[in-house]
mmCIF file of C-alpha atoms in Angstrom:
data_model
loop_
_atom_site.group_PDB
_atom_site.id
_atom_site.type_symbol
_atom_site.label_atom_id
_atom_site.label_comp_id
_atom_site.label_asym_id
_atom_site.label_seq_id
_atom_site.Cartn_x
_atom_site.Cartn_y
_atom_site.Cartn_z
ATOM 1 C CA MET A 28 69.661 102.700 128.488
ATOM 2 C CA PRO A 29 68.135 102.061 125.048
ATOM 3 C CA PHE A 30 66.274 105.356 124.700
ATOM 4 C CA CYS A 31 67.326 107.829 122.006
ATOM 5 C CA ARG A 32 65.847 111.003 120.603
ATOM 6 C CA LEU A 33 67.181 110.078 117.154
ATOM 7 C CA LEU A 34 68.239 106.593 115.992
ATOM 8 C CA CYS A 35 71.603 106.596 114.197
ATOM 9 C CA ALA A 36 71.637 104.416 111.087
ATOM 10 C CA TYR A 37 75.087 102.967 111.890
ATOM 11 C CA CYS A 38 74.331 102.006 115.516
ATOM 12 C CA ASP A 39 74.264 98.272 116.377
ATOM 13 C CA PHE A 40 73.101 98.622 119.967
ATOM 14 C CA VAL A 41 69.608 98.016 121.315
ATOM 15 C CA THR A 42 67.867 101.372 120.893
ATOM 16 C CA VAL A 43 64.319 102.710 120.742
ATOM 17 C CA GLY A 44 63.055 106.101 119.635
ATOM 18 C CA GLY A 45 59.962 108.033 120.617
ATOM 19 C CA ARG A 46 59.456 106.260 123.938
ATOM 20 C CA ALA A 47 60.844 108.717 126.461
ATOM 21 C CA ALA A 48 57.614 108.392 128.452
ATOM 22 C CA ASP A 49 58.674 104.820 129.312
ATOM 23 C CA ILE A 50 61.911 105.913 131.018
ATOM 24 C CA PRO A 51 60.467 106.013 134.579
ATOM 25 C CA ARG A 52 59.015 102.526 134.099
ATOM 26 C CA TYR A 53 62.329 101.316 132.708
ATOM 27 C CA VAL A 54 64.249 102.684 135.696
ATOM 28 C CA ASP A 55 61.846 100.755 137.931
ATOM 29 C CA GLY A 56 62.732 97.705 135.837
ATOM 30 C CA LEU A 57 66.476 98.254 136.225
ATOM 31 C CA VAL A 58 66.127 98.479 139.991
ATOM 32 C CA ALA A 59 63.989 95.332 140.006
ATOM 33 C CA GLU A 60 66.504 93.435 137.866
ATOM 34 C CA ILE A 61 69.402 94.473 140.101
ATOM 35 C CA GLY A 62 67.506 92.867 142.958
ATOM 36 C CA LEU A 63 67.273 89.612 140.977
ATOM 37 C CA ARG A 64 70.964 89.318 140.173
ATOM 38 C CA PRO A 65 73.715 87.641 142.232
ATOM 39 C CA ALA A 66 75.851 90.108 144.151
ATOM 40 C CA ASP A 67 79.120 88.253 144.652
ATOM 41 C CA GLY A 68 82.401 90.108 144.978
ATOM 42 C CA GLU A 69 83.002 93.819 145.327
ATOM 43 C CA LEU A 70 81.339 96.408 143.086
ATOM 44 C CA ARG A 71 84.128 98.473 141.494
ATOM 45 C CA THR A 72 82.632 100.335 138.522
ATOM 46 C CA ILE A 73 79.278 101.272 137.028
ATOM 47 C CA SER A 74 78.809 102.296 133.408
ATOM 48 C CA PHE A 75 75.594 103.745 131.993
ATOM 49 C CA GLY A 76 75.683 102.832 128.295
ATOM 50 C CA GLY A 77 73.193 103.368 125.530
ATOM 51 C CA GLY A 78 71.280 104.468 123.721
ATOM 52 C CA THR A 79 71.416 107.838 125.422
ATOM 53 C CA PRO A 80 71.775 107.549 129.208
ATOM 54 C CA SER A 81 71.975 111.349 129.502
ATOM 55 C CA LEU A 82 68.206 111.402 128.856
ATOM 56 C CA LEU A 83 67.799 110.241 132.469
ATOM 57 C CA ALA A 84 67.147 112.791 135.174
ATOM 58 C CA PRO A 85 69.870 112.928 137.848
ATOM 59 C CA GLU A 86 67.537 111.456 140.465
ATOM 60 C CA GLN A 87 66.939 108.441 138.205
ATOM 61 C CA VAL A 88 70.679 107.936 137.777
ATOM 62 C CA ALA A 89 71.156 108.234 141.535
ATOM 63 C CA ARG A 90 68.421 105.682 142.124
ATOM 64 C CA VAL A 91 70.166 103.077 139.955
ATOM 65 C CA ILE A 92 73.545 103.757 141.581
ATOM 66 C CA ASP A 93 72.010 103.452 145.052
ATOM 67 C CA ALA A 94 70.253 100.204 144.087
ATOM 68 C CA ALA A 95 73.566 98.712 142.950
ATOM 69 C CA LYS A 96 75.314 99.803 146.139
ATOM 70 C CA ASP A 97 72.511 98.313 148.210
ATOM 71 C CA ARG A 98 72.688 95.042 146.286
ATOM 72 C CA TRP A 99 76.491 94.753 146.461
ATOM 73 C CA SER A 100 77.050 95.391 150.139
ATOM 74 C CA ARG A 101 80.774 95.448 149.402
ATOM 75 C CA PHE A 102 81.612 98.269 147.053
ATOM 76 C CA ALA A 103 84.522 100.593 146.377
ATOM 77 C CA LEU A 104 83.431 102.570 143.343
ATOM 78 C CA ALA A 105 86.472 103.710 141.405
ATOM 79 C CA GLU A 106 84.442 104.973 138.446
ATOM 80 C CA VAL A 107 80.835 105.734 137.521
ATOM 81 C CA SER A 108 80.722 106.523 133.827
ATOM 82 C CA LEU A 109 77.787 107.823 131.794
ATOM 83 C CA GLU A 110 77.463 108.208 128.039
ATOM 84 C CA ALA A 111 75.964 111.494 126.892
ATOM 85 C CA ASN A 112 74.734 113.019 123.667
ATOM 86 C CA PRO A 113 75.985 116.552 122.929
ATOM 87 C CA SER A 114 72.779 117.867 121.330
ATOM 88 C CA ARG A 115 71.352 121.192 122.584
ATOM 89 C CA ARG A 116 67.902 119.631 122.277
ATOM 90 C CA GLU A 117 68.651 117.399 125.251
ATOM 91 C CA ARG A 118 70.798 119.546 127.561
ATOM 92 C CA PRO A 119 71.622 117.141 130.402
ATOM 93 C CA ASP A 120 71.722 118.484 133.939
ATOM 94 C CA TRP A 121 75.498 118.159 134.197
ATOM 95 C CA ALA A 122 75.788 119.390 137.775
ATOM 96 C CA GLY A 123 72.914 117.143 138.803
ATOM 97 C CA LEU A 124 74.593 114.108 137.236
ATOM 98 C CA ARG A 125 77.791 114.938 139.116
ATOM 99 C CA ASP A 126 75.855 115.198 142.391
ATOM 100 C CA ALA A 127 74.119 111.888 141.602
ATOM 101 C CA GLY A 128 77.482 110.111 141.720
ATOM 102 C CA VAL A 129 78.678 110.108 138.106
ATOM 103 C CA THR A 130 82.450 110.639 137.947
ATOM 104 C CA ARG A 131 83.174 110.259 134.231
ATOM 105 C CA ILE A 132 81.365 111.489 131.122
ATOM 106 C CA SER A 133 81.712 109.869 127.699
ATOM 107 C CA LEU A 134 80.491 112.256 124.995
ATOM 108 C CA GLY A 135 79.296 110.852 121.679
ATOM 109 C CA VAL A 136 80.946 113.624 119.672
ATOM 110 C CA GLN A 137 81.804 111.360 116.676
ATOM 111 C CA SER A 138 83.420 114.300 114.863
ATOM 112 C CA LEU A 139 84.220 117.978 115.317
ATOM 113 C CA LEU A 140 83.680 118.618 111.611
ATOM 114 C CA ASP A 141 80.162 119.434 110.478
ATOM 115 C CA ALA A 142 80.597 117.633 107.137
ATOM 116 C CA ASP A 143 81.278 114.344 108.970
ATOM 117 C CA LEU A 144 78.261 114.839 111.231
ATOM 118 C CA VAL A 145 76.028 115.487 108.235
ATOM 119 C CA ALA A 146 77.331 112.329 106.542
ATOM 120 C CA LEU A 147 76.509 110.337 109.681
ATOM 121 C CA ALA A 148 73.100 112.055 110.020
ATOM 122 C CA ARG A 149 73.899 112.997 113.600
ATOM 123 C CA GLY A 150 71.512 115.208 115.563
ATOM 124 C CA HIS A 151 74.105 117.786 116.576
ATOM 125 C CA ASP A 152 76.799 119.959 115.033
ATOM 126 C CA ALA A 153 80.385 120.633 116.053
ATOM 127 C CA ALA A 154 79.495 123.796 117.978
ATOM 128 C CA GLU A 155 77.031 121.835 120.104
ATOM 129 C CA ALA A 156 79.718 119.250 120.837
ATOM 130 C CA ARG A 157 82.125 121.918 122.050
ATOM 131 C CA GLU A 158 79.402 123.493 124.144
ATOM 132 C CA ALA A 159 78.479 120.183 125.779
ATOM 133 C CA PHE A 160 82.128 119.503 126.577
ATOM 134 C CA ALA A 161 82.490 122.953 128.181
ATOM 135 C CA ARG A 162 79.332 122.483 130.241
ATOM 136 C CA ALA A 163 80.535 119.114 131.533
ATOM 137 C CA ARG A 164 83.834 120.695 132.552
ATOM 138 C CA ASP A 165 82.053 123.644 134.199
ATOM 139 C CA ALA A 166 79.981 121.168 136.226
ATOM 140 C CA GLY A 167 83.185 119.775 137.737
ATOM 141 C CA PHE A 168 83.794 116.612 135.721
ATOM 142 C CA GLU A 169 87.530 115.991 135.786
ATOM 143 C CA SER A 170 87.367 112.967 133.472
ATOM 144 C CA VAL A 171 85.654 113.549 130.130
ATOM 145 C CA SER A 172 86.040 111.208 127.167
ATOM 146 C CA ILE A 173 84.987 111.787 123.575
ATOM 147 C CA ASP A 174 84.285 109.317 120.768
ATOM 148 C CA LEU A 175 85.485 109.950 117.218
ATOM 149 C CA ILE A 176 84.648 107.998 114.049
ATOM 150 C CA TYR A 177 86.947 107.511 111.065
ATOM 151 C CA GLY A 178 86.442 105.640 107.825
ATOM 152 C CA ILE A 179 83.441 107.808 106.929
ATOM 153 C CA PRO A 180 82.875 107.969 103.158
ATOM 154 C CA GLY A 181 83.998 111.382 101.941
ATOM 155 C CA GLN A 182 86.259 111.921 104.959
ATOM 156 C CA GLY A 183 89.757 112.325 103.560
ATOM 157 C CA ILE A 184 93.077 112.131 105.373
ATOM 158 C CA ALA A 185 93.261 115.902 105.710
ATOM 159 C CA ASP A 186 89.704 116.024 107.078
ATOM 160 C CA TRP A 187 90.542 113.405 109.705
ATOM 161 C CA ALA A 188 93.692 115.317 110.639
ATOM 162 C CA ASP A 189 91.659 118.504 111.075
ATOM 163 C CA GLY A 190 89.152 116.667 113.245
ATOM 164 C CA LEU A 191 91.891 115.151 115.399
ATOM 165 C CA GLU A 192 93.541 118.530 115.843
ATOM 166 C CA ALA A 193 90.207 120.030 116.889
ATOM 167 C CA ALA A 194 89.785 117.231 119.428
ATOM 168 C CA ILE A 195 93.276 117.778 120.823
ATOM 169 C CA VAL A 196 92.596 121.502 121.181
ATOM 170 C CA LEU A 197 89.357 120.691 123.016
ATOM 171 C CA GLY A 198 91.421 118.814 125.594
ATOM 172 C CA PRO A 199 89.482 115.682 126.620
ATOM 173 C CA ASP A 200 91.077 113.279 129.074
ATOM 174 C CA HIS A 201 90.302 110.239 126.942
ATOM 175 C CA ILE A 202 89.688 109.738 123.228
ATOM 176 C CA SER A 203 88.163 106.656 121.600
ATOM 177 C CA CYS A 204 88.590 106.336 117.827
ATOM 178 C CA TYR A 205 86.334 103.844 116.083
ATOM 179 C CA ALA A 206 86.240 102.843 112.436
ATOM 180 C CA LEU A 207 82.776 103.182 110.952
ATOM 181 C CA GLN A 208 81.534 99.594 110.986
ATOM 182 C CA LEU A 209 78.432 98.897 108.954
ATOM 183 C CA ILE A 210 76.982 95.588 110.136
ATOM 184 C CA LEU A 211 74.640 94.179 107.498
ATOM 185 C CA ALA A 212 73.423 91.087 109.384
ATOM 186 C CA PRO A 213 72.561 90.702 113.079
ATOM 187 C CA ASP A 214 74.212 88.340 115.543
ATOM 188 C CA GLU A 215 74.041 87.870 119.312
ATOM 189 C CA TRP A 216 75.967 91.118 119.762
ATOM 190 C CA ALA A 217 74.391 93.371 117.135
ATOM 191 C CA ALA A 218 70.745 94.400 117.026
ATOM 192 C CA VAL A 219 68.719 93.701 113.897
ATOM 193 C CA PRO A 220 69.145 96.737 111.611
ATOM 194 C CA ARG A 221 65.979 98.576 110.648
ATOM 195 C CA SER A 222 65.155 98.483 106.942
ATOM 196 C CA GLY A 223 65.982 102.163 106.382
ATOM 197 C CA ALA A 224 69.222 101.827 108.324
ATOM 198 C CA LEU A 225 70.154 98.732 106.329
ATOM 199 C CA ARG A 226 69.695 100.582 103.027
ATOM 200 C CA TRP A 227 71.863 103.434 104.343
ATOM 201 C CA ARG A 228 74.562 101.006 105.511
ATOM 202 C CA ARG A 229 74.704 99.236 102.168
ATOM 203 C CA ARG A 230 75.024 102.508 100.321
ATOM 204 C CA MET A 231 77.754 103.804 102.644
ATOM 205 C CA ALA A 232 79.627 100.474 102.710
ATOM 206 C CA ASP A 233 80.030 100.642 98.930
ATOM 207 C CA LEU A 234 81.807 103.980 99.356
ATOM 208 C CA GLN A 235 84.213 103.001 102.133
ATOM 209 C CA ASP A 236 87.958 102.773 101.460
ATOM 210 C CA ASP A 237 89.902 100.452 103.779
ATOM 211 C CA ALA A 238 93.252 101.908 102.708
ATOM 212 C CA VAL A 239 92.151 105.407 103.703
ATOM 213 C CA ALA A 240 90.819 104.118 107.031
ATOM 214 C CA ALA A 241 94.155 102.405 107.757
ATOM 215 C CA GLU A 242 96.039 105.630 107.062
ATOM 216 C CA GLN A 243 93.628 107.517 109.304
ATOM 217 C CA TYR A 244 94.281 105.072 112.135
ATOM 218 C CA ARG A 245 98.050 105.485 111.730
ATOM 219 C CA LEU A 246 97.584 109.254 111.805
ATOM 220 C CA ALA A 247 95.605 109.015 115.048
ATOM 221 C CA GLU A 248 98.407 106.982 116.624
ATOM 222 C CA SER A 249 100.967 109.620 115.665
ATOM 223 C CA MET A 250 99.028 112.796 116.436
ATOM 224 C CA LEU A 251 97.596 111.622 119.740
ATOM 225 C CA ALA A 252 100.986 110.362 120.936
ATOM 226 C CA ASP A 253 102.519 113.738 120.109
ATOM 227 C CA ALA A 254 99.729 115.396 122.093
ATOM 228 C CA GLY A 255 100.474 113.349 125.221
ATOM 229 C CA TYR A 256 97.801 110.674 124.959
ATOM 230 C CA ARG A 257 98.858 107.105 125.714
ATOM 231 C CA HIS A 258 97.549 104.477 123.321
ATOM 232 C CA TYR A 259 96.552 101.729 125.746
ATOM 233 C CA GLU A 260 93.932 99.717 123.808
ATOM 234 C CA LEU A 261 93.251 99.304 120.104
ATOM 235 C CA SER A 262 90.623 102.058 119.998
ATOM 236 C CA SER A 263 91.512 103.981 123.161
ATOM 237 C CA TRP A 264 93.902 106.790 124.085
ATOM 238 C CA ALA A 265 94.113 108.479 127.479
ATOM 239 C CA ARG A 266 95.993 111.010 129.471
ATOM 240 C CA PRO A 267 97.800 109.304 132.366
ATOM 241 C CA GLY A 268 95.328 108.082 134.977
ATOM 242 C CA HIS A 269 92.260 108.497 132.765
ATOM 243 C CA GLU A 270 92.105 105.030 131.214
ATOM 244 C CA SER A 271 88.602 103.534 131.352
ATOM 245 C CA ARG A 272 88.501 101.375 134.456
ATOM 246 C CA HIS A 273 85.159 99.854 133.520
ATOM 247 C CA ASN A 274 86.264 98.793 130.042
ATOM 248 C CA GLY A 275 89.458 97.481 131.593
ATOM 249 C CA ALA A 276 87.355 94.855 133.374
ATOM 250 C CA TYR A 277 86.173 93.518 130.005
ATOM 251 C CA TRP A 278 89.695 93.236 128.608
ATOM 252 C CA ALA A 279 90.950 91.611 131.816
ATOM 253 C CA ARG A 280 88.031 89.127 131.756
ATOM 254 C CA ARG A 281 86.828 90.100 135.200
ATOM 255 C CA PRO A 282 83.168 89.380 136.053
ATOM 256 C CA TYR A 283 80.563 91.971 135.153
ATOM 257 C CA THR A 284 76.793 92.170 135.445
ATOM 258 C CA GLY A 285 74.841 93.657 132.553
ATOM 259 C CA VAL A 286 71.498 95.161 133.528
ATOM 260 C CA GLY A 287 68.850 96.346 131.079
ATOM 261 C CA ALA A 288 67.519 95.415 127.649
ATOM 262 C CA GLY A 289 70.181 93.644 125.578
ATOM 263 C CA ALA A 290 72.854 93.924 128.294
ATOM 264 C CA HIS A 291 75.573 91.235 128.424
ATOM 265 C CA SER A 292 77.123 89.607 131.496
ATOM 266 C CA PHE A 293 80.137 87.419 132.295
ATOM 267 C CA ASP A 294 80.538 85.359 135.440
ATOM 268 C CA GLY A 295 84.334 85.588 135.328
ATOM 269 C CA LEU A 296 84.614 81.819 134.916
ATOM 270 C CA ALA A 297 82.901 79.994 132.105
ATOM 271 C CA GLU A 298 79.621 81.587 131.053
ATOM 272 C CA ARG A 299 78.480 84.643 129.170
ATOM 273 C CA SER A 300 74.812 85.577 129.094
ATOM 274 C CA TRP A 301 72.627 88.342 127.755
ATOM 275 C CA ASN A 302 69.235 89.863 128.352
ATOM 276 C CA VAL A 303 66.388 90.011 125.865
ATOM 277 C CA GLY A 304 66.816 92.992 123.579
ATOM 278 C CA ASP A 305 63.168 93.840 123.023
ATOM 279 C CA LEU A 306 62.124 96.621 125.400
ATOM 280 C CA ASP A 307 58.580 95.359 125.982
ATOM 281 C CA ALA A 308 59.759 91.793 126.588
ATOM 282 C CA TYR A 309 62.356 93.099 129.025
ATOM 283 C CA LEU A 310 59.802 95.130 130.976
ATOM 284 C CA ALA A 311 57.322 92.256 131.069
ATOM 285 C CA ALA A 312 59.940 89.914 132.533
ATOM 286 C CA VAL A 313 61.258 92.165 135.285
ATOM 287 C CA GLU A 314 57.770 93.325 136.234
ATOM 288 C CA ALA A 315 56.827 89.671 136.647
ATOM 289 C CA GLY A 316 59.839 89.118 138.898
ATOM 290 C CA ARG A 317 61.809 87.107 136.327
ATOM 291 C CA ARG A 318 65.336 87.623 135.120
ATOM 292 C CA PRO A 319 65.000 88.814 131.483
ATOM 293 C CA LEU A 320 67.430 86.232 130.160
ATOM 294 C CA GLY A 321 67.849 86.145 126.402
ATOM 295 C CA GLY A 322 70.519 83.456 126.153
ATOM 296 C CA LYS A 323 73.658 81.861 127.550
ATOM 297 C CA ASP A 324 76.990 80.922 126.038
ATOM 298 C CA PRO A 325 78.961 78.374 128.081
ATOM 299 C CA LEU A 326 82.700 78.690 127.493
ATOM 300 C CA ASP A 327 84.806 75.545 127.469
ATOM 301 C CA GLU A 328 88.561 75.645 128.096
ATOM 302 C CA PRO A 329 89.557 76.232 124.432
ATOM 303 C CA ALA A 330 87.045 79.086 124.156
ATOM 304 C CA ARG A 331 88.327 80.677 127.368
ATOM 305 C CA ALA A 332 91.908 80.417 126.147
ATOM 306 C CA PHE A 333 90.984 82.041 122.849
ATOM 307 C CA GLU A 334 89.178 84.873 124.639
ATOM 308 C CA ALA A 335 92.220 85.416 126.847
ATOM 309 C CA MET A 336 94.310 85.873 123.697
ATOM 310 C CA ALA A 337 91.747 87.978 121.856
ATOM 311 C CA LEU A 338 91.120 90.363 124.726
ATOM 312 C CA GLY A 339 94.736 90.454 125.898
ATOM 313 C CA LEU A 340 95.936 91.407 122.434
ATOM 314 C CA ARG A 341 93.502 94.323 122.354
ATOM 315 C CA LEU A 342 95.776 95.969 124.908
ATOM 316 C CA ILE A 343 98.734 97.818 123.437
ATOM 317 C CA ASP A 344 100.965 96.336 126.147
ATOM 318 C CA GLY A 345 99.717 92.914 125.091
ATOM 319 C CA LEU A 346 99.122 89.642 126.891
ATOM 320 C CA GLN A 347 101.302 88.557 129.817
ATOM 321 C CA ARG A 348 102.630 85.091 129.045
ATOM 322 C CA ARG A 349 103.032 84.187 132.720
ATOM 323 C CA SER A 350 99.420 85.089 133.539
ATOM 324 C CA PHE A 351 98.198 82.975 130.638
ATOM 325 C CA ALA A 352 100.348 80.022 131.736
ATOM 326 C CA ASP A 353 99.121 80.325 135.331
ATOM 327 C CA GLU A 354 95.514 80.081 134.182
ATOM 328 C CA PHE A 355 95.771 77.544 131.354
ATOM 329 C CA GLY A 356 98.753 75.440 132.356
ATOM 330 C CA SER A 357 101.150 76.273 129.526
ATOM 331 C CA ASP A 358 102.800 79.181 127.778
ATOM 332 C CA PRO A 359 100.768 80.409 124.778
ATOM 333 C CA LEU A 360 103.690 79.638 122.457
ATOM 334 C CA ALA A 361 103.671 76.043 123.675
ATOM 335 C CA ARG A 362 99.937 75.791 123.148
ATOM 336 C CA TRP A 363 99.941 77.387 119.702
ATOM 337 C CA LYS A 364 103.001 76.533 117.652
ATOM 338 C CA ARG A 365 102.236 78.916 114.825
ATOM 339 C CA VAL A 366 102.017 82.649 115.507
ATOM 340 C CA ALA A 367 101.709 85.243 112.737
ATOM 341 C CA SER A 368 105.049 87.000 113.245
ATOM 342 C CA ASP A 369 104.119 89.887 110.952
ATOM 343 C CA PHE A 370 101.236 90.656 113.264
ATOM 344 C CA ILE A 371 102.440 89.604 116.726
ATOM 345 C CA GLU A 372 105.619 90.584 118.541
ATOM 346 C CA VAL A 373 106.997 88.029 120.986
ATOM 347 C CA THR A 374 109.047 89.066 124.019
ATOM 348 C CA PRO A 375 110.094 86.947 127.013
ATOM 349 C CA GLU A 376 107.234 88.488 128.997
ATOM 350 C CA ARG A 377 104.472 89.259 126.490
ATOM 351 C CA LEU A 378 102.746 88.789 123.185
ATOM 352 C CA ARG A 379 101.524 91.999 121.600
ATOM 353 C CA LEU A 380 100.300 93.194 118.255
ATOM 354 C CA THR A 381 102.785 94.877 115.932
ATOM 355 C CA PRO A 382 101.789 98.160 114.233
ATOM 356 C CA ASP A 383 100.580 96.115 111.252
ATOM 357 C CA GLY A 384 98.863 93.706 113.619
ATOM 358 C CA ARG A 385 96.820 96.550 115.055
ATOM 359 C CA LEU A 386 95.428 97.131 111.564
ATOM 360 C CA PHE A 387 94.708 93.423 111.045
ATOM 361 C CA ALA A 388 93.740 92.349 114.554
ATOM 362 C CA SER A 389 91.079 89.892 113.380
ATOM 363 C CA GLU A 390 93.504 88.184 111.009
ATOM 364 C CA ALA A 391 96.145 88.043 113.744
ATOM 365 C CA LEU A 392 93.757 86.014 115.908
ATOM 366 C CA LEU A 393 93.035 83.311 113.332
ATOM 367 C CA PRO A 394 95.770 80.900 114.534
ATOM 368 C CA PHE A 395 94.229 80.915 118.016
ATOM 369 C CA LEU A 396 90.668 80.041 117.052
ATOM 370 C CA PRO A 397 89.413 76.849 118.712
ATOM 371 C CA ALA A 398 89.085 73.876 116.398
ATOM 372 C CA THR A 399 85.537 73.176 115.269
ATOM 373 C CA GLY A 400 83.781 70.147 113.871
#
């Protein structure tokens, strides 16, 4: 769902502002695209990502869910998640979303400190975030996640600690902590930054301090563990039983179907693909009865093996060596002779990132990159 009331300068996703009137037409397009897509396997999870999916009316959300269930005749929905913005100017119909079939809310809180929200130019304050959380709870949502951002220029260690403590007091079931990443050039994953956003990113990037961000991450690990949250993925902490099932499919490399402008898909075997990101091009394609394909990325065996390592090591429990060997024919240590021991712990059953490796995950993956040229 690419629609937003305000466009955040740091956001890399496909978003559009000022086009709320196109939402009904877009929902028609989503339903049409679902009808164009293969429906193999059993539908397990649905995630409404954005943009701001909470701009949809409950009946529009229900229509998309029903279309997916009709398309995948075999379904056992374990989770229907929807991202929401906590601004009072939007005020989602929480009870209506619950009745529509949504089971999990992911709130884009970003911070519970007003100074951080001002620095990020967010369209809400901390009081609005707390109010939105309370309203979601009052509507009966038993699984509510919040996003927090660290590495914000001007956000010191003490500020981050105060924000974490405020989040713990709020009592979400799941907390995602993301470093502020300021992409300066687009790729197949990141949307082209607008000129104003690019100027903002460059200015903020000059003020970032990687050492402070690393200390903030360590503090999150400590404080959230003490508060009873299990660190199960690099950026994700959950109370028992509240881990994101939908995101778990990505890390486990299970097949998923991305529907909507800029959405990505994986066939579970050897091909990733993505839709066109431009909203008008997307609508024109689906209204003409065509899949709005933007591109494909075939994955050969070395690329699949690398992705297995990269995604497996995102999990705090790490990659199961036996599962890797069953799929690729050899133990990862036999395939790759050189493993960065400072970054990766080796046990008889698993490979997993060390505490330092979690801070340098990209560097830890370098030995596993497929050869090129």
